[in-house]
PDB file of N, CA and C in Angstrom:
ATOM      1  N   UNK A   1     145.367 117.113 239.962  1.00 58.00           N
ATOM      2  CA  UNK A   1     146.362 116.443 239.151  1.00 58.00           C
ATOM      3  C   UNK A   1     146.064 116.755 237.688  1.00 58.00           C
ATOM      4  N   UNK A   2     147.017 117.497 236.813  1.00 77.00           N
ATOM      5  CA  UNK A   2     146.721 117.929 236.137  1.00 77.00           C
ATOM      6  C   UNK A   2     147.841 117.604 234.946  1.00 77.00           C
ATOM      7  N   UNK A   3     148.822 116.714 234.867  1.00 83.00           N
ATOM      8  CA  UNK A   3     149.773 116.527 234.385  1.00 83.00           C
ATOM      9  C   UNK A   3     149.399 115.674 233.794  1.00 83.00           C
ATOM     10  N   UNK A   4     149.503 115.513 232.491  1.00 87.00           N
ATOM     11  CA  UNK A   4     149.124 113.653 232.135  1.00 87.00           C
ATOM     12  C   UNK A   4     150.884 113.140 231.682  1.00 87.00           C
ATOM     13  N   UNK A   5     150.772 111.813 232.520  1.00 87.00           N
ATOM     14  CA  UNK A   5     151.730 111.129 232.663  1.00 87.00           C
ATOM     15  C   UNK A   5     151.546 109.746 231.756  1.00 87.00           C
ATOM     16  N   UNK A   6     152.555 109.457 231.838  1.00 93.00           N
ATOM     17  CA  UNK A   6     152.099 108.631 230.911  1.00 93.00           C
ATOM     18  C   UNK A   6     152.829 106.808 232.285  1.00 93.00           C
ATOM     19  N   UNK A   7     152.602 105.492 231.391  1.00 93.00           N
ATOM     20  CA  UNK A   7     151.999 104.271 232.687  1.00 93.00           C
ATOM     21  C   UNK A   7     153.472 104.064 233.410  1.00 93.00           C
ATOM     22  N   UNK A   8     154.795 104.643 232.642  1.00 94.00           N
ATOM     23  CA  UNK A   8     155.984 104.152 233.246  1.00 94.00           C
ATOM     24  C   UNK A   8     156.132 104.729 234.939  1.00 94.00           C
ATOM     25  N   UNK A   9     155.802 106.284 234.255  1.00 93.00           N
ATOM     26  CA  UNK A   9     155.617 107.279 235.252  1.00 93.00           C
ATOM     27  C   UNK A   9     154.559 106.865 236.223  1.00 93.00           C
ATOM     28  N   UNK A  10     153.849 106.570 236.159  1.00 93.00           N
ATOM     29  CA  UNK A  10     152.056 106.335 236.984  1.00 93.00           C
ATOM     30  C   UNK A  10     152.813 105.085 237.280  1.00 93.00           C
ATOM     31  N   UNK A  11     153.369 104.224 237.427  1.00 94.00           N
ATOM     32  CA  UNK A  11     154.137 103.069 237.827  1.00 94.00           C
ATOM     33  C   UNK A  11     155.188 103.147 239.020  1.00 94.00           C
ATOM     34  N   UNK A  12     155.899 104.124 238.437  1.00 95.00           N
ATOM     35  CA  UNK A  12     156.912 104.691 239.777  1.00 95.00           C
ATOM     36  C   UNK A  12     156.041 105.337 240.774  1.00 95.00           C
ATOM     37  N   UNK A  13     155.531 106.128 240.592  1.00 94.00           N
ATOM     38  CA  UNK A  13     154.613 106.976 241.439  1.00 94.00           C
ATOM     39  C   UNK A  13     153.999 106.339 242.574  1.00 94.00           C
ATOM     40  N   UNK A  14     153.333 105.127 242.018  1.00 95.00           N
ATOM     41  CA  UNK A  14     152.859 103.627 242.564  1.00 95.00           C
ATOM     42  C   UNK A  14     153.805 103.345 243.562  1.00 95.00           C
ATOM     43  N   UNK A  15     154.614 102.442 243.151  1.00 96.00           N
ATOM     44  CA  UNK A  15     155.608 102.187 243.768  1.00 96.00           C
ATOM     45  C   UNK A  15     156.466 102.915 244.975  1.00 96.00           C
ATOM     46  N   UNK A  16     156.611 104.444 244.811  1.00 96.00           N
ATOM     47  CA  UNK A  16     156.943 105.161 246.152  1.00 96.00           C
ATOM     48  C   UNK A  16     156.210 105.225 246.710  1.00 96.00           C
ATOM     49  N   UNK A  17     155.024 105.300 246.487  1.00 96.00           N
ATOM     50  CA  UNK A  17     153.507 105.360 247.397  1.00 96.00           C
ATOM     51  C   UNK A  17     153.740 103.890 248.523  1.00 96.00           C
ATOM     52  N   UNK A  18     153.973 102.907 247.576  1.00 96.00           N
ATOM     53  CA  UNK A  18     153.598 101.281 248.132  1.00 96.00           C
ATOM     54  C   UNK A  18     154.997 101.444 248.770  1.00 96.00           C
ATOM     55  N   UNK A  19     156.148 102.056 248.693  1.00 96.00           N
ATOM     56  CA  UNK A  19     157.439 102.045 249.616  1.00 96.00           C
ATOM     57  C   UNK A  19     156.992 103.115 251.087  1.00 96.00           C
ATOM     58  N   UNK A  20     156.062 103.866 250.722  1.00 97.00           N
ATOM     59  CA  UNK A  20     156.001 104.895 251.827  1.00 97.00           C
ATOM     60  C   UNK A  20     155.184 103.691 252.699  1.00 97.00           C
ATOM     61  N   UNK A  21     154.118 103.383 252.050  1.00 96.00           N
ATOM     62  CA  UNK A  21     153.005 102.912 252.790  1.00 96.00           C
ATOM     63  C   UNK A  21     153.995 101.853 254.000  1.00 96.00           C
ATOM     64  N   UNK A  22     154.390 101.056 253.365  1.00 96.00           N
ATOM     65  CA  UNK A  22     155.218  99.834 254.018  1.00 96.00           C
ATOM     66  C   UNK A  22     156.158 100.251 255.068  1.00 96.00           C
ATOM     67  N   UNK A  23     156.743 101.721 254.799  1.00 97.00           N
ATOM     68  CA  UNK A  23     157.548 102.438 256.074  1.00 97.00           C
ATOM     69  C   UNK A  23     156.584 102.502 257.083  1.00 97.00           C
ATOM     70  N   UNK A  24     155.735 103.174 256.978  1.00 96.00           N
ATOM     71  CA  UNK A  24     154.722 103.595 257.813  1.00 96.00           C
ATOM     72  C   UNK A  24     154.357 102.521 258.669  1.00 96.00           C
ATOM     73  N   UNK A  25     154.047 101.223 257.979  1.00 96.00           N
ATOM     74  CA  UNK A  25     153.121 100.020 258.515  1.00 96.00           C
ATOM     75  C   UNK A  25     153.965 100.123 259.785  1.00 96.00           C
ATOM     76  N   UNK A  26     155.256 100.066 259.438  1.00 96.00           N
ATOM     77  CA  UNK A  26     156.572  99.235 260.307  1.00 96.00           C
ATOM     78  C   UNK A  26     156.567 100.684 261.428  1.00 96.00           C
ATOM     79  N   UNK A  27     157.044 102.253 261.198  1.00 96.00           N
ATOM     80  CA  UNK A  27     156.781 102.755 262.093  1.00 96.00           C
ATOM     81  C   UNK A  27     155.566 103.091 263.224  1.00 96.00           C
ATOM     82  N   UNK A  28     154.733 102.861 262.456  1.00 95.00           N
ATOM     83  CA  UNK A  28     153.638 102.426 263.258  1.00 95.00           C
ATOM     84  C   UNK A  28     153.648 101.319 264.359  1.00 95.00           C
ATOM     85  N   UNK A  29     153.963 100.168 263.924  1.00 95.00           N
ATOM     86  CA  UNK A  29     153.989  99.173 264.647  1.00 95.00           C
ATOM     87  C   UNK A  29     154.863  99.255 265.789  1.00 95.00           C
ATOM     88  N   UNK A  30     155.908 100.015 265.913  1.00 95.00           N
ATOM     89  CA  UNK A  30     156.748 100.096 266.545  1.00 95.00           C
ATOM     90  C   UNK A  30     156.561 101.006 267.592  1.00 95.00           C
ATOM     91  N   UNK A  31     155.711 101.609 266.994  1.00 95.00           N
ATOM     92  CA  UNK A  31     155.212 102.779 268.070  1.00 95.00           C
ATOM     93  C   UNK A  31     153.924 102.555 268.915  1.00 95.00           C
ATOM     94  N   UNK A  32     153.477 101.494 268.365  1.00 95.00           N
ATOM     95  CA  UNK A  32     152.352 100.756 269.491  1.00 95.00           C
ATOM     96  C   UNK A  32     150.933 101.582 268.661  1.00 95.00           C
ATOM     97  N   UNK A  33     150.623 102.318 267.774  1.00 95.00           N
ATOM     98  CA  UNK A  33     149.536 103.100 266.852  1.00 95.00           C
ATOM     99  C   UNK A  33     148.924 102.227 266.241  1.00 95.00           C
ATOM    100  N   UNK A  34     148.043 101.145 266.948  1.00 94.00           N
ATOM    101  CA  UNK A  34     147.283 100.019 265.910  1.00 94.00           C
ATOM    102  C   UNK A  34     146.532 100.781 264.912  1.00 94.00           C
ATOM    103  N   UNK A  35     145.852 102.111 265.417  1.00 96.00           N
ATOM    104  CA  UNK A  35     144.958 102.396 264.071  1.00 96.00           C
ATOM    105  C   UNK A  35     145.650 102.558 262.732  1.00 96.00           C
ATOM    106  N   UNK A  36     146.612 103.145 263.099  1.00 95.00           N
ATOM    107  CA  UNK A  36     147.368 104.191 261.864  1.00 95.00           C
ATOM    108  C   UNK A  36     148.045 102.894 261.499  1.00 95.00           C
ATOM    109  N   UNK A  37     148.548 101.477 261.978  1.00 95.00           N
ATOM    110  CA  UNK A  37     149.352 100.780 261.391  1.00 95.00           C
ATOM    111  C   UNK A  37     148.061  99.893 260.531  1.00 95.00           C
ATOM    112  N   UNK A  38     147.171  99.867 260.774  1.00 96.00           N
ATOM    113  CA  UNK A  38     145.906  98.690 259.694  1.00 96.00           C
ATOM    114  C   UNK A  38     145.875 100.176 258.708  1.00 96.00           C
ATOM    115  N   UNK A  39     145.686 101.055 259.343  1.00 96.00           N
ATOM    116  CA  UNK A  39     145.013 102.014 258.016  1.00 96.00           C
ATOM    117  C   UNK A  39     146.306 101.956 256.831  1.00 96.00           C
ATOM    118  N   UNK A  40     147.636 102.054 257.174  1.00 96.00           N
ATOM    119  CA  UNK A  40     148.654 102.046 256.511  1.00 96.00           C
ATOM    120  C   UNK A  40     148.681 100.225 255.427  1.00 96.00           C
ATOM    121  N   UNK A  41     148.714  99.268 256.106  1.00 96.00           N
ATOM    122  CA  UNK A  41     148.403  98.058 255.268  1.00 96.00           C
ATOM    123  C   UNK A  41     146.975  98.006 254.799  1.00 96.00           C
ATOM    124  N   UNK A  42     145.820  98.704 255.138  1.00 96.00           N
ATOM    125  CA  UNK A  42     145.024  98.707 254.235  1.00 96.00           C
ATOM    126  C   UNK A  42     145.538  99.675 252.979  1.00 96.00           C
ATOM    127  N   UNK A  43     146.095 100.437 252.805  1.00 96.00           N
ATOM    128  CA  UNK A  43     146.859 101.304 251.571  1.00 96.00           C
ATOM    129  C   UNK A  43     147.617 100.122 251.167  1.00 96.00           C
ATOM    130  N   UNK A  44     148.349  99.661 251.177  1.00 95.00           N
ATOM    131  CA  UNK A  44     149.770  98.681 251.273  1.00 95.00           C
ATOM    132  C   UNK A  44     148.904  97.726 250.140  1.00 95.00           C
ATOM    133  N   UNK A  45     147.982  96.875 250.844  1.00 95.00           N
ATOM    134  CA  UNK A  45     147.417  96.123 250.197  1.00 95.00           C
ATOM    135  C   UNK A  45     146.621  96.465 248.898  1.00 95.00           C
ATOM    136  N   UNK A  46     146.197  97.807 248.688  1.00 95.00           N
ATOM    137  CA  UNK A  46     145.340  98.397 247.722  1.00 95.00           C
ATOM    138  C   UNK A  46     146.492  98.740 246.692  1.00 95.00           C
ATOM    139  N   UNK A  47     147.919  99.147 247.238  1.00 95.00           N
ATOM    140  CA  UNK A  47     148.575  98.901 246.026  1.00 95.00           C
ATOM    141  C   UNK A  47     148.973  98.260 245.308  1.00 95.00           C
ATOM    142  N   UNK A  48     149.236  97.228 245.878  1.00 94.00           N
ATOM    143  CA  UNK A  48     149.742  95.740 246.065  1.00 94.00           C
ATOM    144  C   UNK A  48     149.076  95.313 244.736  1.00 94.00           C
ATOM    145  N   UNK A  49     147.210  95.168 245.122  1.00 94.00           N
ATOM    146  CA  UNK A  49     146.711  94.698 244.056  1.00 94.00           C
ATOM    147  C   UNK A  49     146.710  95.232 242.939  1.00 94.00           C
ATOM    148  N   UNK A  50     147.111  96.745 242.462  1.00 92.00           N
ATOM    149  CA  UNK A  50     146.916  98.104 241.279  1.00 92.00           C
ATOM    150  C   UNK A  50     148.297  97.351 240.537  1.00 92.00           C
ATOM    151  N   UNK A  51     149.150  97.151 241.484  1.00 91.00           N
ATOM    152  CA  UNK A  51     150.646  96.831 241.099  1.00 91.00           C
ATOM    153  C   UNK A  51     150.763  95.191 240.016  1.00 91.00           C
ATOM    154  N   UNK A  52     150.301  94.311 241.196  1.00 91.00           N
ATOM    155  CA  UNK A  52     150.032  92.827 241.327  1.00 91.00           C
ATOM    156  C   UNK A  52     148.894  92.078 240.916  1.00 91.00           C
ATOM    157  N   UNK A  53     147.684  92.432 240.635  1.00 91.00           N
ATOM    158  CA  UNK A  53     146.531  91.499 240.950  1.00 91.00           C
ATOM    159  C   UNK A  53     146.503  90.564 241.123  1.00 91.00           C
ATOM    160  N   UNK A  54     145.389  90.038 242.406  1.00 88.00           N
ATOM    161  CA  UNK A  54     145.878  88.805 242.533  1.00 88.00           C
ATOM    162  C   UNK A  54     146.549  88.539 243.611  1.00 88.00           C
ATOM    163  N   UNK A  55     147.773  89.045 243.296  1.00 77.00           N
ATOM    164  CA  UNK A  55     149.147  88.914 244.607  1.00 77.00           C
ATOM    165  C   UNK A  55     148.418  88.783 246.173  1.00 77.00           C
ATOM    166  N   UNK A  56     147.638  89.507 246.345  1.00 65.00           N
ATOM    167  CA  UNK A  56     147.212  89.059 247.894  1.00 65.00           C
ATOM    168  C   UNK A  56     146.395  88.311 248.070  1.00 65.00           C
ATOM    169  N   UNK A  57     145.640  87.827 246.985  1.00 66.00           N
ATOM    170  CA  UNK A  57     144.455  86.075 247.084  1.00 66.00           C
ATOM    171  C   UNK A  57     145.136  85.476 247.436  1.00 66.00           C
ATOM    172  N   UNK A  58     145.984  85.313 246.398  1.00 66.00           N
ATOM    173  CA  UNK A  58     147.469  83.717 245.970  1.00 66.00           C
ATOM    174  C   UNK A  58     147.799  84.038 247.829  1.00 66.00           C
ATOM    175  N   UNK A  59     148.397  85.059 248.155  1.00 67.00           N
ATOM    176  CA  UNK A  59     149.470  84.911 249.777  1.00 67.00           C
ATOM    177  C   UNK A  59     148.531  84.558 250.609  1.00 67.00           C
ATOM    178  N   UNK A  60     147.433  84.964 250.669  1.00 66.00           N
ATOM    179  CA  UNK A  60     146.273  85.155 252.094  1.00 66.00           C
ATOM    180  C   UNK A  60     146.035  82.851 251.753  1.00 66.00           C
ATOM    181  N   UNK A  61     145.942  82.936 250.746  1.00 64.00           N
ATOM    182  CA  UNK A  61     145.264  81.519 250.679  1.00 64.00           C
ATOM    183  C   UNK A  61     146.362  80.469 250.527  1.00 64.00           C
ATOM    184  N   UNK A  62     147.716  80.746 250.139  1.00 62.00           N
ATOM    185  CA  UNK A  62     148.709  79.889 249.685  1.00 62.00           C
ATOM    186  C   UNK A  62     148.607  79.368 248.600  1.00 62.00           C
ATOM    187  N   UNK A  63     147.555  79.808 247.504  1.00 56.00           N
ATOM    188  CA  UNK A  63     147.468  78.934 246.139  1.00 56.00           C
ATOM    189  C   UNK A  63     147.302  79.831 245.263  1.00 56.00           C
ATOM    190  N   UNK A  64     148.280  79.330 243.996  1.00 52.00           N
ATOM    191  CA  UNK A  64     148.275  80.252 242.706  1.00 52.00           C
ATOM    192  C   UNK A  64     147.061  80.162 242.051  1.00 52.00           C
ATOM    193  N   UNK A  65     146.563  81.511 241.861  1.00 47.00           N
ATOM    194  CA  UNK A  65     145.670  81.431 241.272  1.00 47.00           C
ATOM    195  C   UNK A  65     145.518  81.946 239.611  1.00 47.00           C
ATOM    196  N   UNK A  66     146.500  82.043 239.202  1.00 43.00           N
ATOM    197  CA  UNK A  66     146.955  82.573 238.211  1.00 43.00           C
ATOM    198  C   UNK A  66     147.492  82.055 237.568  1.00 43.00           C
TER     199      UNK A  66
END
């Protein structure tokens, strides 16, 4: 990677990543592939937090922590 982008860009980029990931979870699941569907929400969740921080304490626990 050799482009320097600048955070709007590195933001979207994010974001199709965290839209792919979330396809995946769901085709996965559907297809009965437990590995490939945790490995896919373990991505999911790693963007989640780059995107969000935070965002998955607060859901996993039900309390704002922020």
């Amino acid at each position: 990677m050799t482009d320097v982008v600048d955070s709007d860009e590195l933001l979207r980029r994010i974001r199709r990543a965290r839209a792919f990931a979330a396809q995946e979870v769901q085709t996965w699941s559907q297809q009965g592939d437990a590995v490939r569907e945790v490995a896919y929400e373990a991505v999911l969740r790693v963007l989640d937090e780059i995107v969000d921080p935070g965002r998955t304490a607060r859901s996993e626990t039900g309390h704002a922590t922020g």
